[in-house]
Amino acid sequence: MNDNDIPPATLGAIARGTSVNRRTMLRWGLGAAAAVTAGPLLAACGSGDDEVSADGEVTLKVVGFQVPPEEKGSELDKAYQKFLADFQTQNPKIKIDSIQAPPNFDTQIIVDLASGSAPDLWSQDASSLAPLIQRKLLLDMRKVTEQLPSLTTDRFFPQVLEIHKGEDGGIYGLPNDFTPMVVYYNPTLFTKAGIPVPQAGWTWDDQLAAAQKLTLDKNGRNRLDPGFDEANVVQWGYRHSQYAYQWVYRVWQNGGDVVSPDHTTATGFLDAPAAIEAIQWYADLVLKHKVAPSPSTLEKLTNASDANALFVDGKFAMFDSGHWSLVGLTGAKGYTPEKLAVVPQPKRATEATALYESSFVLRHDLPKEKFKAAAQFIDAATSRGYQDTKAITGIAISANSEAASGSLTSAQAKFAKLDKVFVDATASGRPPYGSKIGVYPTIEKALDGMMEKILRGEPVQAQVAETITAINRELAKR
């Protein structure tokens, strides 16, 4: 089972060791718009003049600081409640109406923004940011931050802030928390194989060589041994994924891209030699080198056991994921610190990874009377204090660079020893396509399907050509 196959889970489930997918964590962890049960519908929010009183009291309707009922009392819930209480004390004229997000938030918010019934402020997954920007449904933060000089953008990692910059120069949201995609590995398996653990700056060749030595049959022979028993593999060097969010940066690492810089076509990009080589290399881990299980074998393995448990049990030596996986892995049965480490992505032509992120955004028609109050709230939510709690809950890296650096030496930080890898990897991070291309959700599904077929043995060139047609059709809708 891959990350995206895993049904949505709650933070409590994460603590119990349940795996979670990217979107779940971006919503509940990174995004912090936690809800699995229908709370007050966004359609009931409104944002009328009655929320700005004659004596200057302002009410902000906010989504992103509520956990599901079963998560009440969790560390995340405590962090939310303390932040809101402290903010109310320090800003008595600003009333915060904290609202639970309904299911299908990403689609519901577009409907409610169009109808004028959306909340004032919410936590937004960067992977679905572009449709909101392109439909002009978000407020340019520059119109708000000028009301509060202390709210400057220099507190954020520049690579993360870049996610929010529109083609018109606007800044449509300020970062909350994020994660680069890194490689998880089991150090004990490397030690048993007699090979050094990977280090920053390693290459695709290094990863393949390690995966070959870490793929073992029942007799302990590795993939390079002439007597390797194909029918009885007990340990795989790598766990692949068909899902684009776990491999598109391989194309970037090889100097390629999926679509043109102006996002008008995939022709000449996804079918360029750099992209074809990257896709073929990734597929060859399964098809040629056989250091990763076939899709059908992987499906059997993950149907029989949780993916986290399989990794901790040594069935896979490496896989790609974001910071969200730490919570589930460290809660898995049999986990010990010696079985888990992370390393930046291997490089080819260059170093590159994707940055998945959440941010605070504002409705495009926010009344001007609320501008300063919104700025004050976002200023507090992105400052040290609340941002320091990111390291305590352990779900994501703070987008406040000082808070992120501080977590590396904090005794309270849940993953202090591992977080440095994530922080360092940020320098080579790029915005996810979903933050720049409004139709990317559909394109992403096409890329997912393309890779699935390729991993099952379909020719790369033919699948890429077919997918380009589908992508260009979507891009033409912009």
XYZ file of C-alpha atoms in Angstrom:
478
model
C 0.000 0.000 0.000
C 1.344 3.383 -0.951
C 0.747 6.562 0.967
C -2.117 7.685 -1.237
C -3.885 4.349 -0.841
C -4.200 4.840 2.848
C -7.531 6.255 3.902
C -7.630 9.530 5.787
C -6.652 9.197 9.409
C -6.849 11.368 12.445
C -3.913 12.667 14.399
C -4.765 10.152 17.045
C -4.425 7.430 14.456
C -1.080 8.905 13.507
C 0.067 8.686 17.093
C -1.054 5.081 17.132
C 1.103 4.388 14.122
C -1.356 4.628 11.285
C 0.136 5.826 8.021
C -1.214 8.982 6.513
C -1.107 10.430 3.050
C 0.155 13.794 1.893
C -3.218 15.460 1.565
C -4.364 14.186 4.942
C -1.368 15.697 6.631
C -1.599 18.907 4.701
C -5.154 19.195 5.902
C -4.825 17.952 9.452
C -1.224 18.446 10.223
C 0.476 20.934 7.996
C -2.767 22.581 7.082
C -4.201 22.273 10.525
C -7.723 22.556 9.161
C -8.674 19.494 11.112
C -12.070 17.968 10.664
C -13.530 14.660 9.694
C -17.019 15.256 10.865
C -19.274 17.936 9.542
C -19.035 20.907 11.805
C -20.650 24.215 11.028
C -20.734 24.464 7.254
C -18.671 27.149 5.619
C -21.815 28.278 3.881
C -23.021 29.449 7.262
C -19.980 31.632 7.879
C -20.729 34.873 6.159
C -18.630 37.962 6.666
C -20.946 40.888 6.839
C -20.740 44.322 8.374
C -22.204 42.950 11.613
C -18.778 41.460 12.312
C -17.223 44.908 12.724
C -18.898 46.706 15.643
C -19.225 50.427 16.166
C -16.695 50.352 18.992
C -14.039 48.803 16.760
C -14.434 45.165 17.788
C -13.730 42.853 14.860
C -14.759 39.235 14.453
C -12.572 36.988 12.295
C -14.024 33.689 11.147
C -11.081 31.304 11.003
C -10.650 27.707 9.791
C -7.581 25.767 10.797
C -7.482 25.643 14.566
C -9.965 22.884 15.365
C -9.247 19.186 15.774
C -11.867 16.457 15.319
C -13.771 15.495 18.476
C -11.705 12.338 18.947
C -8.528 14.440 19.021
C -9.583 16.682 21.878
C -6.794 16.864 24.428
C -4.034 15.954 21.982
C -0.823 17.965 21.793
C -2.098 19.621 18.643
C -5.401 20.528 20.264
C -3.556 22.016 23.236
C -1.343 24.053 20.919
C -4.365 25.420 19.073
C -6.278 26.281 22.214
C -3.331 27.991 23.903
C -2.601 30.043 20.814
C -6.208 31.185 20.465
C -6.523 31.979 24.183
C -3.260 33.933 24.236
C -4.235 35.847 21.119
C -7.635 36.782 22.566
C -5.996 38.001 25.760
C -3.501 40.121 23.901
C -6.059 41.376 21.363
C -9.366 41.869 23.187
C -10.836 43.856 20.296
C -10.396 40.936 17.898
C -12.856 38.099 18.389
C -11.820 34.801 16.815
C -14.653 32.563 15.670
C -12.819 29.253 15.172
C -14.696 26.982 12.754
C -14.277 23.347 11.831
C -13.723 22.626 8.159
C -16.276 20.404 6.458
C -15.334 17.351 4.397
C -14.229 18.147 0.834
C -12.871 21.460 2.013
C -10.886 22.151 -1.168
C -13.988 22.114 -3.353
C -16.371 23.566 -0.786
C -14.193 26.617 -0.215
C -14.364 27.565 -3.904
C -18.153 27.406 -3.825
C -18.345 29.457 -0.650
C -15.851 32.037 -1.870
C -17.882 32.534 -5.015
C -21.066 32.953 -3.004
C -19.508 35.288 -0.441
C -20.073 32.914 2.451
C -16.512 31.731 3.075
C -14.533 32.252 6.285
C -12.208 35.238 6.474
C -9.018 33.242 6.943
C -8.075 29.613 6.632
C -5.188 27.182 6.321
C -4.637 26.238 2.687
C -2.838 23.250 1.175
C -0.308 24.604 -1.342
C -1.034 21.671 -3.654
C -4.480 23.133 -4.362
C -3.566 26.804 -4.133
C -3.400 27.700 -7.817
C -7.141 27.440 -8.609
C -7.859 29.962 -5.873
C -5.233 32.388 -7.142
C -6.217 32.077 -10.786
C -9.887 32.641 -9.987
C -8.854 35.709 -7.974
C -10.491 34.336 -4.851
C -7.619 35.201 -2.502
C -6.505 38.563 -1.181
C -3.012 39.783 -2.032
C -1.262 39.750 1.331
C 0.571 42.947 0.494
C -2.712 44.810 0.964
C -2.888 43.456 4.490
C 0.713 43.433 5.653
C 1.085 47.149 4.934
C -1.302 47.637 7.845
C 1.191 46.016 10.218
C 4.890 46.808 9.683
C 6.002 44.009 12.010
C 4.522 41.391 9.682
C 7.417 41.088 7.255
C 8.148 38.219 4.930
C 11.797 37.860 5.939
C 10.803 35.453 8.704
C 10.012 32.743 6.143
C 12.216 30.386 4.173
C 12.419 32.118 0.768
C 11.834 28.830 -1.059
C 8.610 28.344 0.895
C 7.427 31.922 0.453
C 7.982 31.512 -3.290
C 5.072 29.068 -3.345
C 2.680 31.973 -2.787
C 3.904 34.383 -5.396
C 1.474 34.895 -8.271
C 2.297 35.756 -11.857
C 1.153 39.325 -11.144
C 3.673 39.720 -8.317
C 1.080 39.305 -5.586
C 1.659 37.198 -2.473
C -1.383 35.005 -1.973
C -0.831 33.594 1.491
C 1.879 33.449 4.114
C 3.521 30.141 5.050
C 2.516 28.149 8.112
C 4.445 24.867 7.919
C 5.906 22.594 5.270
C 8.029 19.606 4.384
C 10.467 18.757 1.620
C 10.367 15.244 0.203
C 13.339 13.241 1.488
C 14.439 9.611 1.451
C 13.655 7.503 4.507
C 16.047 4.621 5.155
C 16.677 1.901 7.723
C 20.279 2.278 9.007
C 20.336 -1.201 10.551
C 19.867 -2.772 7.115
C 22.738 -0.736 5.691
C 24.971 -1.821 8.560
C 24.080 -5.492 8.105
C 24.852 -5.179 4.385
C 28.214 -3.617 5.157
C 27.583 -0.445 3.214
C 27.807 3.133 4.489
C 24.589 4.978 5.159
C 23.711 7.633 2.561
C 24.912 11.170 3.038
C 23.809 14.512 1.622
C 25.157 14.876 -1.894
C 24.691 11.227 -2.792
C 23.702 10.390 -6.359
C 21.231 8.243 -8.272
C 24.054 5.767 -8.898
C 24.753 5.625 -5.157
C 21.104 4.917 -4.445
C 20.869 2.192 -7.063
C 24.080 0.538 -5.839
C 22.774 0.563 -2.269
C 19.379 -0.765 -3.314
C 21.015 -3.660 -5.174
C 22.944 -4.702 -2.077
C 19.919 -4.223 0.151
C 17.587 -6.415 -1.908
C 17.935 -9.873 -0.384
C 16.499 -13.320 -0.995
C 15.673 -15.860 1.706
C 19.250 -17.149 1.628
C 20.723 -13.704 2.257
C 22.036 -13.250 -1.274
C 21.744 -9.740 -2.694
C 20.577 -8.687 -6.125
C 24.128 -8.650 -7.531
C 24.769 -12.290 -6.566
C 24.487 -14.686 -9.580
C 22.625 -17.139 -7.379
C 19.967 -14.648 -6.294
C 16.584 -16.356 -5.870
C 14.044 -14.224 -7.770
C 11.110 -16.141 -6.381
C 11.929 -15.604 -2.722
C 12.760 -11.969 -2.044
C 12.476 -11.155 1.649
C 13.882 -7.631 1.657
C 13.601 -4.879 -0.958
C 16.100 -2.063 -1.384
C 13.465 0.519 -2.266
C 9.702 1.044 -2.172
C 8.496 2.884 -5.250
C 5.318 4.896 -5.790
C 3.171 5.513 -8.840
C 1.979 8.799 -7.349
C 3.465 11.873 -8.962
C 3.995 13.752 -5.727
C 6.579 11.100 -4.834
C 8.554 11.149 -8.086
C 8.087 14.351 -10.189
C 11.168 15.859 -8.561
C 13.218 13.042 -10.125
C 12.596 14.817 -13.416
C 13.829 18.075 -11.902
C 16.922 16.331 -10.520
C 17.792 15.294 -14.058
C 17.487 18.852 -15.342
C 14.043 18.375 -16.855
C 10.499 19.488 -16.216
C 6.968 18.217 -16.720
C 5.522 21.328 -18.340
C 6.865 24.537 -19.879
C 7.786 27.448 -17.579
C 4.719 29.352 -18.785
C 2.570 26.287 -18.021
C 1.097 26.167 -21.514
C 2.365 22.807 -22.760
C 4.026 19.536 -21.785
C 5.316 19.011 -25.318
C 9.076 19.345 -25.395
C 9.279 18.920 -21.631
C 7.748 15.654 -20.413
C 9.010 14.037 -23.617
C 12.428 15.727 -23.495
C 15.445 13.428 -23.023
C 15.992 14.568 -19.431
C 12.434 13.715 -18.398
C 12.321 10.441 -20.326
C 15.607 9.351 -18.761
C 14.375 10.198 -15.258
C 11.112 8.319 -15.719
C 12.903 5.338 -17.231
C 15.457 5.294 -14.409
C 12.711 5.335 -11.820
C 10.808 2.556 -13.584
C 13.943 0.494 -13.976
C 14.233 0.209 -10.213
C 11.252 -2.115 -10.584
C 11.506 -3.448 -14.136
C 15.228 -3.806 -14.876
C 17.181 -3.789 -11.639
C 14.316 -5.288 -9.638
C 15.356 -3.647 -6.401
C 11.759 -2.544 -5.772
C 8.733 -4.842 -5.860
C 6.401 -4.881 -8.830
C 3.081 -3.058 -8.310
C 1.266 -6.364 -7.806
C 3.849 -7.605 -5.286
C 3.749 -4.302 -3.448
C -0.023 -4.474 -3.336
C 0.092 -7.942 -1.792
C 2.616 -6.835 0.811
C 0.720 -3.743 1.861
C -2.607 -5.532 1.874
C -1.118 -7.945 4.379
C 0.518 -5.388 6.631
C 0.697 -1.656 7.311
C 3.372 0.128 5.263
C 4.954 1.572 8.402
C 5.181 -1.858 9.999
C 6.756 -3.282 6.839
C 9.453 -0.615 6.885
C 10.182 -0.975 10.587
C 10.241 -4.750 10.115
C 12.947 -4.369 7.472
C 10.936 -5.370 4.406
C 12.009 -2.135 2.649
C 15.283 -0.298 3.076
C 14.322 3.045 1.490
C 11.307 5.062 0.356
C 10.410 8.691 -0.392
C 8.121 10.751 1.803
C 7.604 13.986 3.712
C 7.889 14.838 7.389
C 4.366 13.487 7.996
C 5.653 9.899 7.872
C 7.715 10.348 11.033
C 4.674 10.325 13.273
C 3.342 7.022 11.962
C 6.703 5.305 11.701
C 7.780 6.143 15.234
C 4.458 4.823 16.481
C 4.691 1.545 14.579
C 5.084 -1.735 16.430
C 8.745 -2.690 16.712
C 10.068 0.808 16.077
C 13.434 1.748 17.540
C 15.436 4.879 16.687
C 18.135 2.738 15.079
C 15.712 1.679 12.354
C 14.868 5.137 11.066
C 16.866 7.902 9.445
C 16.363 10.386 6.617
C 18.633 11.839 3.946
C 18.082 14.481 1.247
C 17.092 13.351 -2.204
C 19.913 11.925 -4.335
C 21.049 14.189 -7.145
C 21.719 13.697 -10.828
C 22.255 16.873 -12.849
C 21.221 18.926 -9.842
C 19.706 18.691 -6.381
C 15.938 19.143 -6.237
C 12.932 18.195 -4.185
C 9.304 19.258 -3.854
C 8.082 21.401 -0.971
C 4.593 20.519 0.248
C 3.239 23.261 2.432
C 0.282 24.929 4.094
C -0.328 28.623 4.560
C -2.668 31.218 5.934
C -4.785 32.811 3.225
C -7.537 35.438 3.184
C -10.758 35.716 1.208
C -10.536 38.133 -1.717
C -13.459 40.249 -0.487
C -12.312 40.636 3.097
C -13.778 43.916 4.389
C -11.094 46.562 4.752
C -12.130 47.036 8.359
C -10.709 43.585 9.015
C -7.364 44.035 7.288
C -5.371 44.997 10.363
C -7.014 42.355 12.559
C -6.205 39.688 9.977
C -2.621 40.904 9.805
C -2.325 40.772 13.590
C -3.662 37.222 13.677
C -1.330 35.987 10.940
C 1.572 37.829 12.524
C 0.981 35.932 15.768
C 0.397 32.608 14.013
C 3.652 32.830 12.067
C 5.821 34.141 14.908
C 7.960 32.271 17.408
C 5.773 30.948 20.195
C 3.011 29.295 18.237
C 5.433 28.259 15.513
C 7.669 26.636 18.145
C 4.831 24.190 18.817
C 5.364 22.666 15.366
C 8.411 20.874 16.705
C 6.473 19.664 19.751
C 3.637 18.116 17.751
C 6.226 16.828 15.277
C 4.020 16.889 12.208
C 5.818 19.417 10.051
C 8.651 21.904 9.830
C 7.855 25.460 10.869
C 7.859 27.879 7.945
C 9.391 30.446 10.313
C 13.093 29.868 9.670
C 14.140 30.907 13.181
C 11.616 28.534 14.758
C 12.744 25.727 12.472
C 16.393 26.304 13.362
C 15.529 26.528 17.039
C 13.804 23.158 16.935
C 17.076 21.449 16.044
C 18.438 21.983 19.554
C 15.170 22.092 21.497
C 14.701 19.464 24.171
C 10.971 19.571 23.473
C 11.271 18.922 19.752
C 9.871 15.527 18.881
C 12.283 14.801 16.009
C 15.149 17.202 16.679
C 17.841 14.786 15.448
C 16.069 14.196 12.129
C 14.732 17.679 11.453
C 18.091 19.054 10.315
C 17.867 16.955 7.161
C 14.473 18.441 6.334
C 15.648 21.986 7.076
C 18.795 21.565 4.986
C 16.842 20.012 2.094
C 14.673 23.116 1.892
C 17.425 24.952 0.001
C 16.884 22.722 -3.033
C 13.086 22.761 -2.751
C 10.660 23.887 -5.453
C 6.971 24.809 -5.257
C 4.588 21.959 -6.039
C 2.939 22.220 -9.449
C -0.428 22.488 -7.722
C 0.513 25.883 -6.343
C 1.129 27.272 -9.824
C -1.146 25.370 -12.208
C -4.868 25.546 -11.578
C -5.700 22.379 -13.494
C -2.876 20.387 -11.891
C -5.144 18.060 -9.869
C -6.336 16.568 -13.156
C -2.809 16.547 -14.582
C -1.543 14.837 -11.444
C -4.055 12.030 -11.898
C -2.819 11.586 -15.477
C 0.778 11.379 -14.240
C -0.236 8.880 -11.551
C -1.900 6.700 -14.155
C 1.040 7.021 -16.524
C 3.532 5.842 -13.943
C 1.293 2.971 -12.861
C 1.175 1.659 -16.434
C 4.922 2.125 -16.867
C 5.681 0.281 -13.647
C 3.515 -2.557 -14.951
C 5.679 -2.768 -18.070
C 4.135 -0.407 -20.624
C 6.706 1.464 -22.784
C 7.796 4.816 -21.377
C 7.761 6.704 -24.676
C 4.247 5.626 -25.579
C 2.838 6.364 -22.149
C 4.510 9.763 -22.030
C 3.120 10.647 -25.461
C -0.372 9.630 -24.398
C -0.083 11.593 -21.168
C 1.189 14.713 -22.910
C -1.993 14.764 -24.976
C -4.062 14.625 -21.808
C -1.945 17.264 -20.040
C -2.031 19.671 -22.978
C -5.785 19.284 -23.145
C -6.028 20.370 -19.505
C -3.541 23.212 -19.893
C -5.598 24.573 -22.782
C -8.416 25.140 -20.295
C -6.421 27.760 -18.386
